């Protein structure tokens, strides 16, 4: 195969042209694999905010642009078969070692400022790879172009085929490969594919030696991905999976209470952020905000219709059902229904619909007495659920006297509290009466707000405050925990709308602070004990 492109100026036969276009298709496919895998690798360390995705896209495009330029420069100076085989070999090696390289650099920069850590990490494990991929198309075009008059046509064909490869593989990666095979296996598979492709462009007399080299590199690369320095850890991972919506883990661990009681806990983590923690002895949630929502559930007659947007591991869903309400759950990540029912005791008959919450609100016809938004994914607020248009759709689905309950960040002061104040203002803008219940007195990241919105006030004295609670906080009248309305209008705020998605920008600073604190726990409990980072 090497001989067919030994000279870029020699006329190529149809078979040679075909194989070069196949390489263009493979390159386009692997570029998108690298980009998606890179984004998924950063998620456990840096989250999945718009800033993380913007950084991944910028580094990818920057690497490709640099590769296009350098590939065009070198393609006319060196024999095509040598250049192309070298690019394919290097890109295969980088792809093969991508998970271990990403783990090394991200654990090394975990202590520095998050955005800088993200950019440095991507420059180390993603930029060189896409730079190499960017060189492929110009080299192929140089090999195919016989005369200047054909250059535009040839270039268009190569880039079109490469782009088609990217489109096809984006769909495959998102809907099949990552959900079923995770991160490490696809990275190794695509790395091997690039190395094997390079063999075709090596001269016959060097094929055996190069094949042996490919085998050795592959063994080292696969061993690097499977190497574990696992030490004794207080956390036992009993389930893990990668998906387009994030990395999901279920862990078991023990804590010792002030009374020296050992409590066995089970937690659900998405991108290494806690979504649910329950006591395995009785199934009760260990998260404070659940204790503040639970009494609100008793304010509705048994048999009331409840809609929960955001399942997590189902702790809140179980509480809703325990009050005798008819529950319907909407959860975008289809994995969570199975996990909640298998590992966290969500009743098997619970109706869980795999859909985006906002889309469901638009198509739903049934009326509800209670709608709850518990859809935070890590530090990411579901901004499209928290707009004036979304709240209007909720209002149309509520029966008279019905309530919308939202769990949200608990900051209210200064720039960090702008989002919280704006959600309040947006709720009032459509005619809701709003109370905000605080899970703590201090204006800190540990506090949550529970928004209670509806067309009528709620009498908090008549609620049921019984039930097991694993907290020192006194919760016997939610009215005592309500933040005065005036507090939300002391500083500027905005009505949030669909055509101005500014909520993530408002939350950037507190979200980064929250992620940094989580990373400390992540480092101490998982990274330091050698637990697997990618699956």
Coordinates of C-alpha atoms in Angstrom, one line a residue:
X1 CA 0.0 0.0 0.0
X2 CA 2.9 2.3 0.6
X3 CA 3.9 2.3 -3.0
X4 CA 0.5 3.6 -4.2
X5 CA 1.3 7.0 -2.7
X6 CA 5.1 6.9 -2.8
X7 CA 5.0 10.2 -4.7
X8 CA 2.4 12.9 -4.4
X9 CA 3.0 13.8 -8.0
X10 CA 2.5 10.3 -9.5
X11 CA -0.9 9.6 -10.9
X12 CA -2.9 7.4 -8.6
X13 CA -5.1 4.6 -9.6
X14 CA -8.8 4.3 -8.4
X15 CA -7.9 1.9 -5.6
X16 CA -5.3 4.2 -4.2
X17 CA -7.7 7.1 -4.3
X18 CA -10.4 5.0 -2.5
X19 CA -8.1 4.1 0.4
X20 CA -7.0 7.7 0.9
X21 CA -10.6 8.7 1.1
X22 CA -11.2 5.9 3.6
X23 CA -8.4 7.4 5.7
X24 CA -10.2 10.8 5.5
X25 CA -13.4 9.2 6.7
X26 CA -11.6 7.5 9.6
X27 CA -9.9 10.7 10.6
X28 CA -13.1 12.6 10.7
X29 CA -14.7 9.9 12.8
X30 CA -11.8 9.8 15.2
X31 CA -11.7 13.6 15.6
X32 CA -15.3 13.6 16.9
X33 CA -14.5 10.6 19.1
X34 CA -11.6 12.5 20.7
X35 CA -13.7 15.6 21.2
X36 CA -16.6 13.8 22.9
X37 CA -14.3 11.6 25.0
X38 CA -12.3 14.6 26.0
X39 CA -15.5 16.4 27.2
X40 CA -16.6 13.3 29.1
X41 CA -13.1 13.0 30.7
X42 CA -13.2 16.5 32.0
X43 CA -16.7 16.2 33.5
X44 CA -15.7 14.4 36.8
X45 CA -13.1 17.1 37.5
X46 CA -14.6 20.3 36.0
X47 CA -18.3 19.6 35.5
X48 CA -20.4 20.0 32.4
X49 CA -21.2 23.7 32.4
X50 CA -21.3 25.8 29.2
X51 CA -17.8 26.9 30.1
X52 CA -16.4 23.4 30.1
X53 CA -18.0 22.7 26.7
X54 CA -16.7 26.0 25.3
X55 CA -13.2 25.1 26.4
X56 CA -13.4 21.7 24.8
X57 CA -14.7 23.2 21.5
X58 CA -12.2 26.0 21.5
X59 CA -9.2 23.6 22.1
X60 CA -10.5 21.2 19.4
X61 CA -11.0 23.9 16.8
X62 CA -7.7 25.5 17.7
X63 CA -5.9 22.2 17.4
X64 CA -7.5 21.4 14.0
X65 CA -6.7 24.9 12.7
X66 CA -3.1 24.5 13.6
X67 CA -3.0 21.0 12.2
X68 CA -4.5 22.2 8.9
X69 CA -1.8 24.9 8.5
X70 CA 1.1 22.7 9.5
X71 CA -0.2 19.7 7.5
X72 CA -0.4 21.9 4.4
X73 CA 3.1 23.2 5.0
X74 CA 4.8 19.8 5.5
X75 CA 2.8 17.9 2.8
X76 CA 4.7 19.6 0.0
X77 CA 8.1 19.1 1.6
X78 CA 8.1 15.4 2.6
X79 CA 6.9 12.2 0.8
X80 CA 3.2 11.7 1.4
X81 CA 3.5 8.0 2.6
X82 CA 6.1 8.9 5.3
X83 CA 4.2 11.9 6.6
X84 CA 0.8 10.2 6.6
X85 CA 2.1 7.1 8.3
X86 CA 3.9 9.1 11.0
X87 CA 0.8 11.2 11.7
X88 CA -1.4 8.1 12.0
X89 CA 1.2 6.4 14.3
X90 CA 1.5 9.4 16.6
X91 CA -2.3 10.1 16.7
X92 CA -2.9 6.4 17.5
X93 CA -0.4 6.5 20.4
X94 CA -1.9 9.8 21.7
X95 CA -5.5 8.3 21.4
X96 CA -4.4 5.0 23.1
X97 CA -2.9 6.8 26.1
X98 CA -5.6 9.5 26.2
X99 CA -7.4 8.3 29.4
X100 CA -4.2 7.8 31.4
X101 CA -2.8 11.1 30.2
X102 CA -6.0 12.9 31.1
X103 CA -6.1 11.3 34.5
X104 CA -2.5 12.2 35.2
X105 CA -2.8 15.9 34.2
X106 CA -6.2 16.6 35.7
X107 CA -5.2 15.1 39.1
X108 CA -2.0 17.2 38.9
X109 CA -3.9 20.5 38.4
X110 CA -6.9 19.7 40.7
X111 CA -5.7 22.3 43.3
X112 CA -5.4 25.3 40.9
X113 CA -8.1 27.7 39.7
X114 CA -10.7 25.5 37.9
X115 CA -10.8 27.3 34.5
X116 CA -7.1 27.4 34.2
X117 CA -6.9 23.7 35.3
X118 CA -9.4 22.9 32.6
X119 CA -7.5 24.7 29.9
X120 CA -4.1 23.3 30.9
X121 CA -5.5 19.8 31.0
X122 CA -7.1 20.0 27.5
X123 CA -3.9 21.5 26.1
X124 CA -2.0 18.5 27.3
X125 CA -4.3 15.5 26.5
X126 CA -6.6 16.9 23.7
X127 CA -4.8 19.6 21.7
X128 CA -1.8 17.4 20.4
X129 CA -4.3 14.7 19.3
X130 CA -6.6 17.0 17.3
X131 CA -3.5 18.9 15.9
X132 CA -2.3 15.6 14.4
X133 CA -5.8 14.8 13.1
X134 CA -5.9 18.3 11.5
X135 CA -2.8 17.4 9.5
X136 CA -4.4 14.4 7.8
X137 CA -6.7 16.1 5.3
X138 CA -4.1 18.5 3.8
X139 CA -1.7 15.6 3.4
X140 CA -4.3 13.5 1.6
X141 CA -5.3 16.5 -0.6
X142 CA -1.6 16.9 -1.6
X143 CA -1.5 13.3 -2.6
X144 CA -4.7 13.4 -4.7
X145 CA -4.2 16.7 -6.5
X146 CA -2.7 16.2 -9.9
X147 CA -3.1 19.7 -11.2
X148 CA -4.1 23.1 -9.8
X149 CA -7.4 23.1 -11.7
X150 CA -8.6 20.1 -9.7
X151 CA -7.5 21.3 -6.3
X152 CA -10.8 22.8 -5.2
X153 CA -12.8 19.8 -6.2
X154 CA -10.4 17.4 -4.5
X155 CA -10.2 19.5 -1.3
X156 CA -14.0 19.7 -1.2
X157 CA -14.4 15.9 -1.6
X158 CA -11.8 15.2 1.1
X159 CA -13.3 17.6 3.7
X160 CA -16.8 16.4 2.9
X161 CA -16.0 12.8 3.4
X162 CA -14.1 13.6 6.6
X163 CA -17.1 15.6 7.9
X164 CA -19.5 12.8 7.0
X165 CA -17.3 10.5 9.1
X166 CA -17.5 13.0 12.0
X167 CA -21.3 13.2 11.7
X168 CA -21.8 9.4 11.7
X169 CA -19.5 8.8 14.6
X170 CA -20.9 11.6 16.7
X171 CA -24.3 9.8 16.6
X172 CA -22.6 6.5 17.2
X173 CA -20.6 7.8 20.1
X174 CA -23.4 9.7 21.7
X175 CA -26.2 7.1 21.4
X176 CA -24.4 3.8 21.5
X177 CA -20.7 3.6 22.1
X178 CA -20.2 5.8 25.2
X179 CA -23.4 4.6 26.9
X180 CA -22.5 0.9 26.3
X181 CA -18.7 0.9 26.4
X182 CA -17.7 3.9 28.5
X183 CA -14.6 6.0 27.9
X184 CA -11.5 3.8 28.1
X185 CA -12.5 1.0 25.7
X186 CA -13.5 3.4 22.8
X187 CA -10.2 5.4 23.3
X188 CA -8.2 2.2 23.0
X189 CA -10.2 1.0 20.0
X190 CA -9.8 4.2 18.1
X191 CA -6.1 4.3 19.0
X192 CA -5.6 0.8 17.7
X193 CA -7.6 1.7 14.5
X194 CA -5.2 4.6 13.8
X195 CA -2.2 2.4 14.4
X196 CA -3.5 -0.4 12.2
X197 CA -4.4 2.2 9.4
X198 CA -0.8 3.4 9.5
X199 CA 0.5 -0.1 8.6
X200 CA -1.0 0.3 5.1
X201 CA 1.3 3.2 4.4
X202 CA 4.5 1.6 5.6
X203 CA 6.8 0.1 2.9
X204 CA 6.6 -3.7 2.6
X205 CA 10.1 -4.3 4.0
X206 CA 9.2 -2.4 7.2
X207 CA 5.8 -3.8 7.8
X208 CA 6.8 -6.7 10.0
X209 CA 9.0 -4.5 12.2
X210 CA 6.3 -1.8 12.4
X211 CA 3.6 -4.4 13.2
X212 CA 5.7 -5.7 16.1
X213 CA 6.0 -2.1 17.3
X214 CA 2.2 -1.6 17.1
X215 CA 1.6 -4.7 19.2
X216 CA 4.1 -3.5 21.9
X217 CA 2.6 0.0 22.0
X218 CA -0.9 -1.5 22.2
X219 CA 0.0 -3.8 25.1
X220 CA 1.6 -0.9 27.0
X221 CA -1.3 1.4 26.2
X222 CA -4.0 -1.1 27.3
X223 CA -2.0 -2.0 30.4
X224 CA -1.8 1.7 31.3
X225 CA -5.6 2.0 31.1
X226 CA -6.1 -1.0 33.3
X227 CA -3.4 -0.3 35.8
X228 CA -4.7 0.4 39.3
X229 CA -2.8 1.5 42.4
X230 CA -5.9 1.1 44.5
X231 CA -5.4 1.4 48.2
X232 CA -7.7 0.9 51.1
X233 CA -10.6 3.3 50.6
X234 CA -13.6 4.1 52.8
X235 CA -15.7 4.1 49.7
X236 CA -16.8 1.0 47.9
X237 CA -17.9 1.5 44.3
X238 CA -20.7 -1.0 43.6
X239 CA -21.7 0.4 40.2
X240 CA -20.2 2.7 37.6
X241 CA -21.0 3.7 34.0
X242 CA -20.2 6.4 31.5
X243 CA -22.9 8.0 29.4
X244 CA -23.5 11.1 27.3
X245 CA -25.2 12.8 30.3
X246 CA -22.2 12.0 32.6
X247 CA -20.4 9.5 34.7
X248 CA -22.6 7.7 37.2
X249 CA -21.3 5.9 40.3
X250 CA -23.0 4.3 43.3
X251 CA -20.8 4.0 46.4
X252 CA -21.2 2.5 49.9
X253 CA -19.5 3.9 52.9
X254 CA -19.9 4.3 56.7
X255 CA -20.0 7.3 59.0
X256 CA -19.8 7.5 62.7
X257 CA -22.4 9.8 64.4
X258 CA -21.8 11.9 67.5
X259 CA -23.3 9.1 69.5
X260 CA -20.7 6.7 68.1
X261 CA -23.4 5.0 66.0
X262 CA -22.1 3.5 62.7
X263 CA -24.4 4.4 59.8
X264 CA -24.0 2.5 56.6
X265 CA -24.7 5.0 53.7
X266 CA -25.2 4.6 50.0
X267 CA -24.7 7.5 47.6
X268 CA -25.3 8.3 44.0
X269 CA -22.7 10.5 42.3
X270 CA -23.0 12.0 38.8
X271 CA -19.7 13.5 37.6
X272 CA -18.5 13.1 41.2
X273 CA -21.1 15.3 42.7
X274 CA -23.5 13.9 45.3
X275 CA -27.1 13.6 44.0
X276 CA -28.5 11.3 46.7
X277 CA -27.3 9.8 50.0
X278 CA -29.4 7.4 52.0
X279 CA -29.1 5.5 55.3
X280 CA -29.1 1.8 54.3
X281 CA -30.7 0.9 57.6
X282 CA -34.0 2.6 56.9
X283 CA -33.7 4.2 53.4
X284 CA -34.0 7.8 54.8
X285 CA -32.2 10.5 52.9
X286 CA -29.2 12.1 54.6
X287 CA -29.5 15.4 52.7
X288 CA -31.0 18.4 54.6
X289 CA -33.1 19.8 51.8
X290 CA -35.2 16.6 51.7
X291 CA -36.2 17.2 55.3
X292 CA -37.5 20.7 54.4
X293 CA -39.5 19.4 51.4
X294 CA -41.0 16.4 53.2
X295 CA -43.4 18.3 55.4
X296 CA -44.7 20.2 52.3
X297 CA -45.9 16.9 50.9
X298 CA -48.3 16.5 53.7
X299 CA -50.1 19.7 52.7
X300 CA -51.9 17.9 49.9
X301 CA -54.7 15.3 50.2
X302 CA -53.9 11.7 49.7
X303 CA -54.3 10.7 46.1
X304 CA -53.1 14.1 44.8
X305 CA -51.2 14.1 41.5
X306 CA -47.5 14.9 41.8
X307 CA -45.0 15.5 39.1
X308 CA -41.3 15.3 40.0
X309 CA -38.8 16.6 37.4
X310 CA -35.4 15.1 38.2
X311 CA -35.2 11.6 39.8
X312 CA -31.7 11.3 41.2
X313 CA -31.8 8.1 43.1
X314 CA -35.4 8.4 44.0
X315 CA -35.3 9.4 47.7
X316 CA -37.7 12.3 47.2
X317 CA -39.9 10.2 44.9
X318 CA -40.2 7.6 47.7
X319 CA -41.2 10.3 50.2
X320 CA -43.9 11.6 47.8
X321 CA -45.3 8.1 47.4
X322 CA -45.2 7.4 51.1
X323 CA -47.7 10.3 51.6
X324 CA -50.2 8.5 49.3
X325 CA -49.8 10.7 46.3
X326 CA -49.9 9.6 42.7
X327 CA -46.4 10.2 41.3
X328 CA -45.1 10.7 37.8
X329 CA -41.3 11.3 37.4
X330 CA -39.5 12.8 34.4
X331 CA -35.8 12.0 34.2
X332 CA -33.6 12.7 31.2
X333 CA -30.9 10.1 32.1
X334 CA -32.6 6.7 31.5
X335 CA -29.9 4.9 33.6
X336 CA -31.2 6.5 36.8
X337 CA -34.6 4.7 36.8
X338 CA -32.9 1.3 36.9
X339 CA -30.4 2.4 39.6
X340 CA -33.1 4.0 41.8
X341 CA -35.2 0.9 41.7
X342 CA -32.4 -1.6 42.1
X343 CA -30.1 0.1 44.6
X344 CA -32.2 2.8 46.4
X345 CA -35.6 1.2 47.0
X346 CA -37.7 3.2 44.6
X347 CA -41.0 1.2 44.2
X348 CA -40.9 -0.8 40.9
X349 CA -44.3 0.4 39.9
X350 CA -43.1 4.1 39.9
X351 CA -43.8 5.7 36.6
X352 CA -40.6 7.2 35.2
X353 CA -40.6 8.9 31.8
X354 CA -37.3 9.4 30.0
X355 CA -37.6 13.0 28.7
X356 CA -36.3 16.5 29.1
X357 CA -38.3 18.3 31.8
X358 CA -39.1 21.3 29.7
X359 CA -40.2 19.3 26.7
X360 CA -42.5 17.2 28.9
X361 CA -44.1 20.4 30.4
X362 CA -44.9 21.5 26.8
X363 CA -46.6 18.2 25.7
X364 CA -48.3 17.2 29.0
X365 CA -52.1 17.5 29.3
X366 CA -52.7 16.1 32.8
X367 CA -53.2 18.5 35.7
X368 CA -51.2 18.3 38.9
X369 CA -51.6 19.4 42.5
X370 CA -47.8 19.4 43.1
X371 CA -44.9 19.9 40.7
X372 CA -41.3 19.7 42.0
X373 CA -38.1 20.7 40.2
X374 CA -35.2 18.7 41.7
X375 CA -33.2 18.6 38.5
X376 CA -29.8 20.0 39.4
X377 CA -27.0 17.9 37.8
X378 CA -23.9 18.7 39.8
X379 CA -23.4 22.5 39.7
X380 CA -25.5 22.8 36.6
X381 CA -28.9 24.5 37.0
X382 CA -31.6 23.6 34.5
X383 CA -31.8 27.1 33.2
X384 CA -34.5 26.3 30.6
X385 CA -36.8 25.1 33.5
X386 CA -36.3 28.4 35.4
X387 CA -37.6 31.0 32.9
X388 CA -40.8 33.0 32.7
X389 CA -42.0 30.8 29.8
X390 CA -41.3 27.6 31.7
X391 CA -43.1 28.8 34.8
X392 CA -46.1 29.8 32.7
X393 CA -46.2 26.3 31.4
X394 CA -46.1 24.9 35.0
X395 CA -48.9 27.3 36.0
X396 CA -51.1 26.0 33.2
X397 CA -50.6 22.4 34.5
X398 CA -51.4 23.2 38.2
X399 CA -54.8 22.6 39.7
X400 CA -56.3 25.5 41.8
X401 CA -54.3 25.6 45.0
X402 CA -51.5 23.6 43.4
X403 CA -47.8 24.4 44.2
X404 CA -44.5 24.5 42.4
X405 CA -41.5 23.6 44.6
X406 CA -38.0 24.2 43.4
X407 CA -34.7 23.2 45.1
X408 CA -31.9 25.8 44.4
X409 CA -28.7 27.4 45.6
X410 CA -29.0 29.2 49.0
X411 CA -27.0 32.3 48.3
X412 CA -28.8 35.6 48.3
X413 CA -26.3 38.4 48.8
X414 CA -24.2 40.3 46.3
X415 CA -23.2 39.0 42.9
X416 CA -23.3 35.4 44.1
X417 CA -27.0 35.7 45.0
X418 CA -28.1 37.3 41.6
X419 CA -29.4 34.0 40.3
X420 CA -31.4 33.3 43.4
X421 CA -33.0 36.8 43.4
X422 CA -33.7 36.5 39.7
X423 CA -35.6 33.2 40.1
X424 CA -37.7 34.8 42.8
X425 CA -38.5 37.8 40.6
X426 CA -39.3 35.5 37.6
X427 CA -41.8 33.5 39.7
X428 CA -43.6 36.6 40.8
X429 CA -43.6 37.9 37.2
X430 CA -46.3 35.4 36.2
X431 CA -48.5 36.0 39.2
X432 CA -47.2 33.3 41.7
X433 CA -47.2 34.0 45.4
X434 CA -43.7 32.9 46.5
X435 CA -42.2 31.8 49.8
X436 CA -38.5 30.8 50.0
X437 CA -37.5 28.4 52.8
X438 CA -33.8 28.3 53.8
X439 CA -32.2 25.1 55.0
X440 CA -29.7 27.2 57.1
X441 CA -29.3 30.7 58.5
X442 CA -26.0 31.6 57.0
X443 CA -25.4 32.9 53.4
X444 CA -23.1 30.0 52.4
X445 CA -22.7 27.3 49.8
X446 CA -24.0 24.7 52.3
X447 CA -27.4 26.3 52.3
X448 CA -30.2 25.5 50.0
X449 CA -33.4 27.4 49.2
X450 CA -36.7 25.8 48.7
X451 CA -39.1 27.9 46.6
X452 CA -42.8 27.3 47.2
X453 CA -44.9 29.0 44.5
X454 CA -48.6 29.0 43.8
X455 CA -51.8 31.0 43.4
X456 CA -52.6 30.8 47.1
X457 CA -50.5 31.0 50.3
X458 CA -49.6 27.8 52.2
X459 CA -50.4 27.3 55.9
X460 CA -47.1 25.8 57.3
X461 CA -48.5 25.2 60.8
X462 CA -50.8 22.4 59.6
X463 CA -48.1 20.3 58.0
X464 CA -46.9 17.0 59.3
X465 CA -43.3 17.4 60.7
X466 CA -42.9 13.8 61.9
X467 CA -40.4 11.3 60.5
X468 CA -36.8 10.3 61.0
X469 CA -34.3 13.0 60.4
X470 CA -30.5 12.8 60.4
X471 CA -29.9 16.4 61.2
X472 CA -29.4 18.7 64.2
X473 CA -31.7 21.3 62.7
X474 CA -35.1 21.9 64.3
X475 CA -37.8 21.6 61.7
X476 CA -41.2 21.9 63.3
X477 CA -42.6 25.0 61.5
X478 CA -41.3 25.9 58.1
X479 CA -42.7 29.4 58.5
X480 CA -39.7 30.0 60.9
X481 CA -37.3 29.3 58.0
X482 CA -38.9 31.6 55.4
X483 CA -36.7 34.4 54.0
X484 CA -38.5 37.8 54.0
X485 CA -39.5 38.9 50.6
X486 CA -37.7 42.2 51.0
X487 CA -34.4 40.4 51.1
X488 CA -34.8 39.4 47.4
X489 CA -35.2 43.0 46.3
X490 CA -32.4 44.8 48.1
X491 CA -30.1 44.3 45.1
X492 CA -30.6 44.0 41.4
X493 CA -32.3 41.0 39.8
X494 CA -33.8 40.1 36.4
X495 CA -36.7 38.2 34.9
X496 CA -35.2 35.1 33.3
X497 CA -36.5 34.4 29.8
X498 CA -35.9 31.8 27.1
X499 CA -34.3 34.2 24.7
X500 CA -31.7 35.4 27.2
X501 CA -30.1 32.3 28.8
X502 CA -28.0 34.1 31.4
X503 CA -28.5 31.9 34.5
X504 CA -25.3 29.9 34.0
X505 CA -23.4 33.1 33.8
X506 CA -25.0 34.4 37.0
X507 CA -24.0 31.1 38.7
X508 CA -20.5 30.8 37.3
X509 CA -18.6 32.0 40.4
X510 CA -20.6 30.0 43.1
X511 CA -20.7 27.0 40.8
X512 CA -16.9 27.1 40.5
X513 CA -16.6 27.5 44.2
X514 CA -18.9 24.5 44.8
X515 CA -17.0 22.4 42.2
X516 CA -13.6 23.2 43.9
X517 CA -14.9 22.1 47.3
X518 CA -16.2 18.9 45.7
X519 CA -12.9 18.3 44.0
X520 CA -11.2 18.3 47.4
X521 CA -13.4 15.5 48.5
X522 CA -13.0 13.8 45.2
X523 CA -9.2 14.0 45.5
X524 CA -9.1 12.7 49.1
X525 CA -11.7 9.9 48.8
X526 CA -11.1 8.7 45.3
X527 CA -8.0 10.0 43.6
X528 CA -5.7 9.5 46.6
X529 CA -6.9 6.0 47.1
X530 CA -6.3 4.9 43.5
X531 CA -10.0 4.4 42.6
X532 CA -10.8 4.3 38.9
X533 CA -11.5 7.7 37.4
X534 CA -12.8 6.6 34.0
X535 CA -14.7 3.5 32.9

